[in-house]
Amino acid sequence: PEASKGKLLSPPPPPPAAVAAAAAAVPSAAAAAGPSSSVGDAAGAASRGGGAKPAAAAAPAVRAAPQAKPVAPAAAVPPGLGDPTALYLKGVSEMETANWDAAIQSFAQTLQALQAEPPDSSREQRQAFAAQYLAAVLLLKAAGTGAGAKEAKLYRYACGLKLDDKHSLALVKEAVLRNKHVGNYR
């Protein structure tokens, strides 16, 4: 389904050798059980007087799992997106020079590149971290160079994001200065 977006909802199918071994074991188990078993094979039905079923219509007691198509492993670096780490570092450097549009673009590309990687806990943590930086850049861009109460509050919101210590401390200092200047003492 589209809702799963690549998440594996059931265990992977067994390797072909295990499926072949399981299929080979089914006829021998039915033959060993004999005609008086409750397996429901054609020989047992005929001996009980229930009418003979054709051998092709008799269902085996254990069905082999259907073969799934092999899924190609995702590439470590998605084609056309670039390395997520390099994109993140570019976004940080653009953010530090107040080039908001380039930083937004770099962090958005970082998130796209991370989304294309195979899912794991490390990827999710890196996505969350890049999303925090994207949110910080969007707040800083919205605050701009304005000196009003609205802009000062945006800096307060940016302080709540989980960023590197260097950036968090710089945001806290700037937020304190701006909020003191406009009288936001809450």
PDB file of C-alpha atoms in Angstrom:
ATOM      1  CA  PRO A   1       0.000   0.000   0.000  1.00  0.00           C
ATOM      2  CA  GLU A   2       1.025   3.591  -0.510  1.00  0.00           C
ATOM      3  CA  ALA A   3       0.622   4.354   3.186  1.00  0.00           C
ATOM      4  CA  SER A   4       3.586   2.196   4.093  1.00  0.00           C
ATOM      5  CA  LYS A   5       5.984   4.158   1.805  1.00  0.00           C
ATOM      6  CA  GLY A   6       8.628   1.445   1.744  1.00  0.00           C
ATOM      7  CA  LYS A   7       8.159   0.154   5.269  1.00  0.00           C
ATOM      8  CA  LEU A   8       8.265  -3.593   5.572  1.00  0.00           C
ATOM      9  CA  LEU A   9       4.979  -4.713   7.122  1.00  0.00           C
ATOM     10  CA  SER A  10       5.595  -8.468   7.185  1.00  0.00           C
ATOM     11  CA  PRO A  11       8.710 -10.605   7.578  1.00  0.00           C
ATOM     12  CA  PRO A  12      10.706 -11.183   4.410  1.00  0.00           C
ATOM     13  CA  PRO A  13       9.921 -14.361   2.456  1.00  0.00           C
ATOM     14  CA  PRO A  14      12.147 -17.371   3.117  1.00  0.00           C
ATOM     15  CA  PRO A  15      15.007 -18.037   0.703  1.00  0.00           C
ATOM     16  CA  PRO A  16      14.125 -20.182  -2.357  1.00  0.00           C
ATOM     17  CA  ALA A  17      16.010 -23.183  -0.964  1.00  0.00           C
ATOM     18  CA  ALA A  18      13.809 -23.211   2.160  1.00  0.00           C
ATOM     19  CA  VAL A  19      10.623 -22.942   0.074  1.00  0.00           C
ATOM     20  CA  ALA A  20      11.723 -25.851  -2.140  1.00  0.00           C
ATOM     21  CA  ALA A  21      12.556 -27.952   0.933  1.00  0.00           C
ATOM     22  CA  ALA A  22       9.161 -27.172   2.493  1.00  0.00           C
ATOM     23  CA  ALA A  23       7.347 -28.070  -0.729  1.00  0.00           C
ATOM     24  CA  ALA A  24       9.255 -31.330  -0.995  1.00  0.00           C
ATOM     25  CA  ALA A  25       8.406 -32.193   2.618  1.00  0.00           C
ATOM     26  CA  VAL A  26       4.635 -31.791   2.088  1.00  0.00           C
ATOM     27  CA  PRO A  27       4.056 -34.833  -0.196  1.00  0.00           C
ATOM     28  CA  SER A  28       6.186 -37.082   1.995  1.00  0.00           C
ATOM     29  CA  ALA A  29       4.254 -36.035   5.105  1.00  0.00           C
ATOM     30  CA  ALA A  30       0.915 -36.806   3.414  1.00  0.00           C
ATOM     31  CA  ALA A  31       2.151 -40.196   2.243  1.00  0.00           C
ATOM     32  CA  ALA A  32       3.498 -41.054   5.693  1.00  0.00           C
ATOM     33  CA  ALA A  33       0.185 -40.142   7.318  1.00  0.00           C
ATOM     34  CA  GLY A  34      -1.620 -42.841   5.377  1.00  0.00           C
ATOM     35  CA  PRO A  35      -5.197 -43.041   4.092  1.00  0.00           C
ATOM     36  CA  SER A  36      -6.797 -42.943   7.537  1.00  0.00           C
ATOM     37  CA  SER A  37      -5.414 -39.505   8.404  1.00  0.00           C
ATOM     38  CA  SER A  38      -7.441 -36.323   8.459  1.00  0.00           C
ATOM     39  CA  VAL A  39      -5.168 -34.650   5.945  1.00  0.00           C
ATOM     40  CA  GLY A  40      -7.939 -34.711   3.366  1.00  0.00           C
ATOM     41  CA  ASP A  41      -5.994 -36.146   0.428  1.00  0.00           C
ATOM     42  CA  ALA A  42      -7.583 -38.084  -2.423  1.00  0.00           C
ATOM     43  CA  ALA A  43      -6.614 -41.533  -1.094  1.00  0.00           C
ATOM     44  CA  GLY A  44      -8.109 -40.840   2.349  1.00  0.00           C
ATOM     45  CA  ALA A  45     -11.331 -39.524   0.844  1.00  0.00           C
ATOM     46  CA  ALA A  46     -11.689 -42.554  -1.404  1.00  0.00           C
ATOM     47  CA  SER A  47     -11.171 -45.001   1.475  1.00  0.00           C
ATOM     48  CA  ARG A  48     -13.841 -43.230   3.536  1.00  0.00           C
ATOM     49  CA  GLY A  49     -16.338 -43.483   0.695  1.00  0.00           C
ATOM     50  CA  GLY A  50     -16.612 -39.746   0.225  1.00  0.00           C
ATOM     51  CA  GLY A  51     -15.915 -39.869  -3.506  1.00  0.00           C
ATOM     52  CA  ALA A  52     -12.568 -39.428  -5.097  1.00  0.00           C
ATOM     53  CA  LYS A  53     -11.228 -35.972  -5.812  1.00  0.00           C
ATOM     54  CA  PRO A  54      -8.876 -35.498  -8.695  1.00  0.00           C
ATOM     55  CA  ALA A  55      -5.262 -35.389  -7.514  1.00  0.00           C
ATOM     56  CA  ALA A  56      -4.749 -31.924  -9.030  1.00  0.00           C
ATOM     57  CA  ALA A  57      -7.654 -30.472  -7.007  1.00  0.00           C
ATOM     58  CA  ALA A  58      -6.391 -31.825  -3.680  1.00  0.00           C
ATOM     59  CA  ALA A  59      -4.873 -29.029  -1.625  1.00  0.00           C
ATOM     60  CA  PRO A  60      -1.693 -29.799   0.298  1.00  0.00           C
ATOM     61  CA  ALA A  61      -1.828 -29.416   4.066  1.00  0.00           C
ATOM     62  CA  VAL A  62       0.973 -26.817   4.064  1.00  0.00           C
ATOM     63  CA  ARG A  63       1.228 -24.227   1.331  1.00  0.00           C
ATOM     64  CA  ALA A  64       4.540 -22.703   0.360  1.00  0.00           C
ATOM     65  CA  ALA A  65       4.795 -18.937   0.671  1.00  0.00           C
ATOM     66  CA  PRO A  66       4.477 -17.079  -2.639  1.00  0.00           C
ATOM     67  CA  GLN A  67       7.729 -15.847  -4.070  1.00  0.00           C
ATOM     68  CA  ALA A  68       8.259 -12.121  -3.705  1.00  0.00           C
ATOM     69  CA  LYS A  69      10.157 -10.103  -6.244  1.00  0.00           C
ATOM     70  CA  PRO A  70      13.625  -9.178  -4.978  1.00  0.00           C
ATOM     71  CA  VAL A  71      13.917  -5.533  -4.067  1.00  0.00           C
ATOM     72  CA  ALA A  72      17.017  -3.713  -5.236  1.00  0.00           C
ATOM     73  CA  PRO A  73      18.889  -2.162  -2.306  1.00  0.00           C
ATOM     74  CA  ALA A  74      18.795   1.628  -2.231  1.00  0.00           C
ATOM     75  CA  ALA A  75      21.997   3.386  -3.104  1.00  0.00           C
ATOM     76  CA  ALA A  76      23.926   5.029  -0.279  1.00  0.00           C
ATOM     77  CA  VAL A  77      23.874   8.326  -2.170  1.00  0.00           C
ATOM     78  CA  PRO A  78      20.692   8.861  -4.188  1.00  0.00           C
ATOM     79  CA  PRO A  79      21.402   9.830  -7.790  1.00  0.00           C
ATOM     80  CA  GLY A  80      21.057  13.529  -8.475  1.00  0.00           C
ATOM     81  CA  LEU A  81      20.608  14.542  -4.824  1.00  0.00           C
ATOM     82  CA  GLY A  82      24.166  14.531  -3.508  1.00  0.00           C
ATOM     83  CA  ASP A  83      25.657  13.522  -0.203  1.00  0.00           C
ATOM     84  CA  PRO A  84      23.362  14.436   2.736  1.00  0.00           C
ATOM     85  CA  THR A  85      26.313  15.322   4.969  1.00  0.00           C
ATOM     86  CA  ALA A  86      27.828  17.679   2.402  1.00  0.00           C
ATOM     87  CA  LEU A  87      24.431  19.298   1.810  1.00  0.00           C
ATOM     88  CA  TYR A  88      23.919  19.735   5.561  1.00  0.00           C
ATOM     89  CA  LEU A  89      27.343  21.343   6.006  1.00  0.00           C
ATOM     90  CA  LYS A  90      26.658  23.655   3.061  1.00  0.00           C
ATOM     91  CA  GLY A  91      23.344  24.652   4.671  1.00  0.00           C
ATOM     92  CA  VAL A  92      25.049  25.389   7.990  1.00  0.00           C
ATOM     93  CA  SER A  93      27.681  27.558   6.318  1.00  0.00           C
ATOM     94  CA  GLU A  94      24.973  29.435   4.386  1.00  0.00           C
ATOM     95  CA  MET A  95      22.997  29.906   7.602  1.00  0.00           C
ATOM     96  CA  GLU A  96      26.040  31.313   9.409  1.00  0.00           C
ATOM     97  CA  THR A  97      26.480  33.914   6.646  1.00  0.00           C
ATOM     98  CA  ALA A  98      22.747  34.827   6.767  1.00  0.00           C
ATOM     99  CA  ASN A  99      22.143  33.565   3.225  1.00  0.00           C
ATOM    100  CA  TRP A 100      18.684  32.278   4.145  1.00  0.00           C
ATOM    101  CA  ASP A 101      17.443  31.177   0.723  1.00  0.00           C
ATOM    102  CA  ALA A 102      20.537  29.085  -0.041  1.00  0.00           C
ATOM    103  CA  ALA A 103      20.417  27.574   3.460  1.00  0.00           C
ATOM    104  CA  ILE A 104      16.738  26.654   3.043  1.00  0.00           C
ATOM    105  CA  GLN A 105      17.499  25.023  -0.293  1.00  0.00           C
ATOM    106  CA  SER A 106      20.451  23.073   1.139  1.00  0.00           C
ATOM    107  CA  PHE A 107      18.498  21.792   4.144  1.00  0.00           C
ATOM    108  CA  ALA A 108      15.533  20.851   1.941  1.00  0.00           C
ATOM    109  CA  GLN A 109      17.871  18.899  -0.353  1.00  0.00           C
ATOM    110  CA  THR A 110      19.415  17.255   2.716  1.00  0.00           C
ATOM    111  CA  LEU A 111      15.994  16.053   3.813  1.00  0.00           C
ATOM    112  CA  GLN A 112      15.222  14.739   0.322  1.00  0.00           C
ATOM    113  CA  ALA A 113      18.536  12.867   0.166  1.00  0.00           C
ATOM    114  CA  LEU A 114      17.943  11.372   3.610  1.00  0.00           C
ATOM    115  CA  GLN A 115      14.414  10.330   2.649  1.00  0.00           C
ATOM    116  CA  ALA A 116      15.831   8.356  -0.277  1.00  0.00           C
ATOM    117  CA  GLU A 117      18.168   6.351   2.002  1.00  0.00           C
ATOM    118  CA  PRO A 118      17.117   2.978   3.431  1.00  0.00           C
ATOM    119  CA  PRO A 119      15.110   3.417   6.648  1.00  0.00           C
ATOM    120  CA  ASP A 120      16.913   2.995   9.960  1.00  0.00           C
ATOM    121  CA  SER A 121      17.129   4.800  13.304  1.00  0.00           C
ATOM    122  CA  SER A 122      20.233   6.727  12.263  1.00  0.00           C
ATOM    123  CA  ARG A 123      18.442   8.130   9.226  1.00  0.00           C
ATOM    124  CA  GLU A 124      15.481   9.223  11.340  1.00  0.00           C
ATOM    125  CA  GLN A 125      17.758  11.057  13.786  1.00  0.00           C
ATOM    126  CA  ARG A 126      19.601  12.815  10.975  1.00  0.00           C
ATOM    127  CA  GLN A 127      16.285  13.785   9.366  1.00  0.00           C
ATOM    128  CA  ALA A 128      15.048  15.252  12.646  1.00  0.00           C
ATOM    129  CA  PHE A 129      18.287  17.196  13.085  1.00  0.00           C
ATOM    130  CA  ALA A 130      18.172  18.590   9.531  1.00  0.00           C
ATOM    131  CA  ALA A 131      14.490  19.487   9.994  1.00  0.00           C
ATOM    132  CA  GLN A 132      15.365  21.430  13.166  1.00  0.00           C
ATOM    133  CA  TYR A 133      17.932  23.433  11.224  1.00  0.00           C
ATOM    134  CA  LEU A 134      15.476  24.030   8.389  1.00  0.00           C
ATOM    135  CA  ALA A 135      12.926  25.332  10.912  1.00  0.00           C
ATOM    136  CA  ALA A 136      15.572  27.577  12.494  1.00  0.00           C
ATOM    137  CA  VAL A 137      16.498  29.074   9.130  1.00  0.00           C
ATOM    138  CA  LEU A 138      12.843  29.657   8.260  1.00  0.00           C
ATOM    139  CA  LEU A 139      12.290  31.435  11.603  1.00  0.00           C
ATOM    140  CA  LEU A 140      15.435  33.526  11.196  1.00  0.00           C
ATOM    141  CA  LYS A 141      14.426  34.495   7.668  1.00  0.00           C
ATOM    142  CA  ALA A 142      10.975  35.521   8.908  1.00  0.00           C
ATOM    143  CA  ALA A 143      12.532  37.559  11.725  1.00  0.00           C
ATOM    144  CA  GLY A 144      14.854  39.281   9.255  1.00  0.00           C
ATOM    145  CA  THR A 145      16.385  42.498  10.499  1.00  0.00           C
ATOM    146  CA  GLY A 146      13.182  43.729  12.093  1.00  0.00           C
ATOM    147  CA  ALA A 147      13.342  45.031  15.643  1.00  0.00           C
ATOM    148  CA  GLY A 148       9.693  44.558  16.620  1.00  0.00           C
ATOM    149  CA  ALA A 149       8.066  42.340  19.204  1.00  0.00           C
ATOM    150  CA  LYS A 150       7.040  39.809  16.545  1.00  0.00           C
ATOM    151  CA  GLU A 151      10.618  39.323  15.366  1.00  0.00           C
ATOM    152  CA  ALA A 152      11.875  39.019  18.929  1.00  0.00           C
ATOM    153  CA  LYS A 153       9.328  36.271  19.594  1.00  0.00           C
ATOM    154  CA  LEU A 154      10.508  34.395  16.504  1.00  0.00           C
ATOM    155  CA  TYR A 155      13.989  34.337  18.009  1.00  0.00           C
ATOM    156  CA  ARG A 156      12.503  32.951  21.238  1.00  0.00           C
ATOM    157  CA  TYR A 157      10.852  30.166  19.222  1.00  0.00           C
ATOM    158  CA  ALA A 158      14.110  29.419  17.431  1.00  0.00           C
ATOM    159  CA  CYS A 159      15.795  28.970  20.824  1.00  0.00           C
ATOM    160  CA  GLY A 160      13.529  25.986  21.515  1.00  0.00           C
ATOM    161  CA  LEU A 161      14.961  23.995  18.607  1.00  0.00           C
ATOM    162  CA  LYS A 162      17.555  21.263  19.118  1.00  0.00           C
ATOM    163  CA  LEU A 163      20.646  22.599  17.353  1.00  0.00           C
ATOM    164  CA  ASP A 164      24.383  22.344  17.909  1.00  0.00           C
ATOM    165  CA  ASP A 165      25.542  24.079  21.091  1.00  0.00           C
ATOM    166  CA  LYS A 166      27.361  26.770  19.113  1.00  0.00           C
ATOM    167  CA  HIS A 167      24.193  27.744  17.264  1.00  0.00           C
ATOM    168  CA  SER A 168      21.874  27.348  20.253  1.00  0.00           C
ATOM    169  CA  LEU A 169      23.982  29.692  22.371  1.00  0.00           C
ATOM    170  CA  ALA A 170      24.129  32.309  19.613  1.00  0.00           C
ATOM    171  CA  LEU A 171      20.337  32.151  19.233  1.00  0.00           C
ATOM    172  CA  VAL A 172      19.777  32.468  22.987  1.00  0.00           C
ATOM    173  CA  LYS A 173      22.036  35.525  23.219  1.00  0.00           C
ATOM    174  CA  GLU A 174      20.355  37.218  20.270  1.00  0.00           C
ATOM    175  CA  ALA A 175      16.866  36.325  21.564  1.00  0.00           C
ATOM    176  CA  VAL A 176      17.663  37.809  24.983  1.00  0.00           C
ATOM    177  CA  LEU A 177      18.968  41.027  23.440  1.00  0.00           C
ATOM    178  CA  ARG A 178      16.007  41.433  21.074  1.00  0.00           C
ATOM    179  CA  ASN A 179      13.369  40.590  23.682  1.00  0.00           C
ATOM    180  CA  LYS A 180      14.928  42.943  26.250  1.00  0.00           C
ATOM    181  CA  HIS A 181      14.949  45.717  23.674  1.00  0.00           C
ATOM    182  CA  VAL A 182      11.215  45.388  22.937  1.00  0.00           C
ATOM    183  CA  GLY A 183      10.130  44.606  26.512  1.00  0.00           C
ATOM    184  CA  ASN A 184       9.189  40.919  26.164  1.00  0.00           C
ATOM    185  CA  TYR A 185      10.089  39.792  29.681  1.00  0.00           C
ATOM    186  CA  ARG A 186       7.825  36.752  29.977  1.00  0.00           C
TER     187      ARG A 186
END
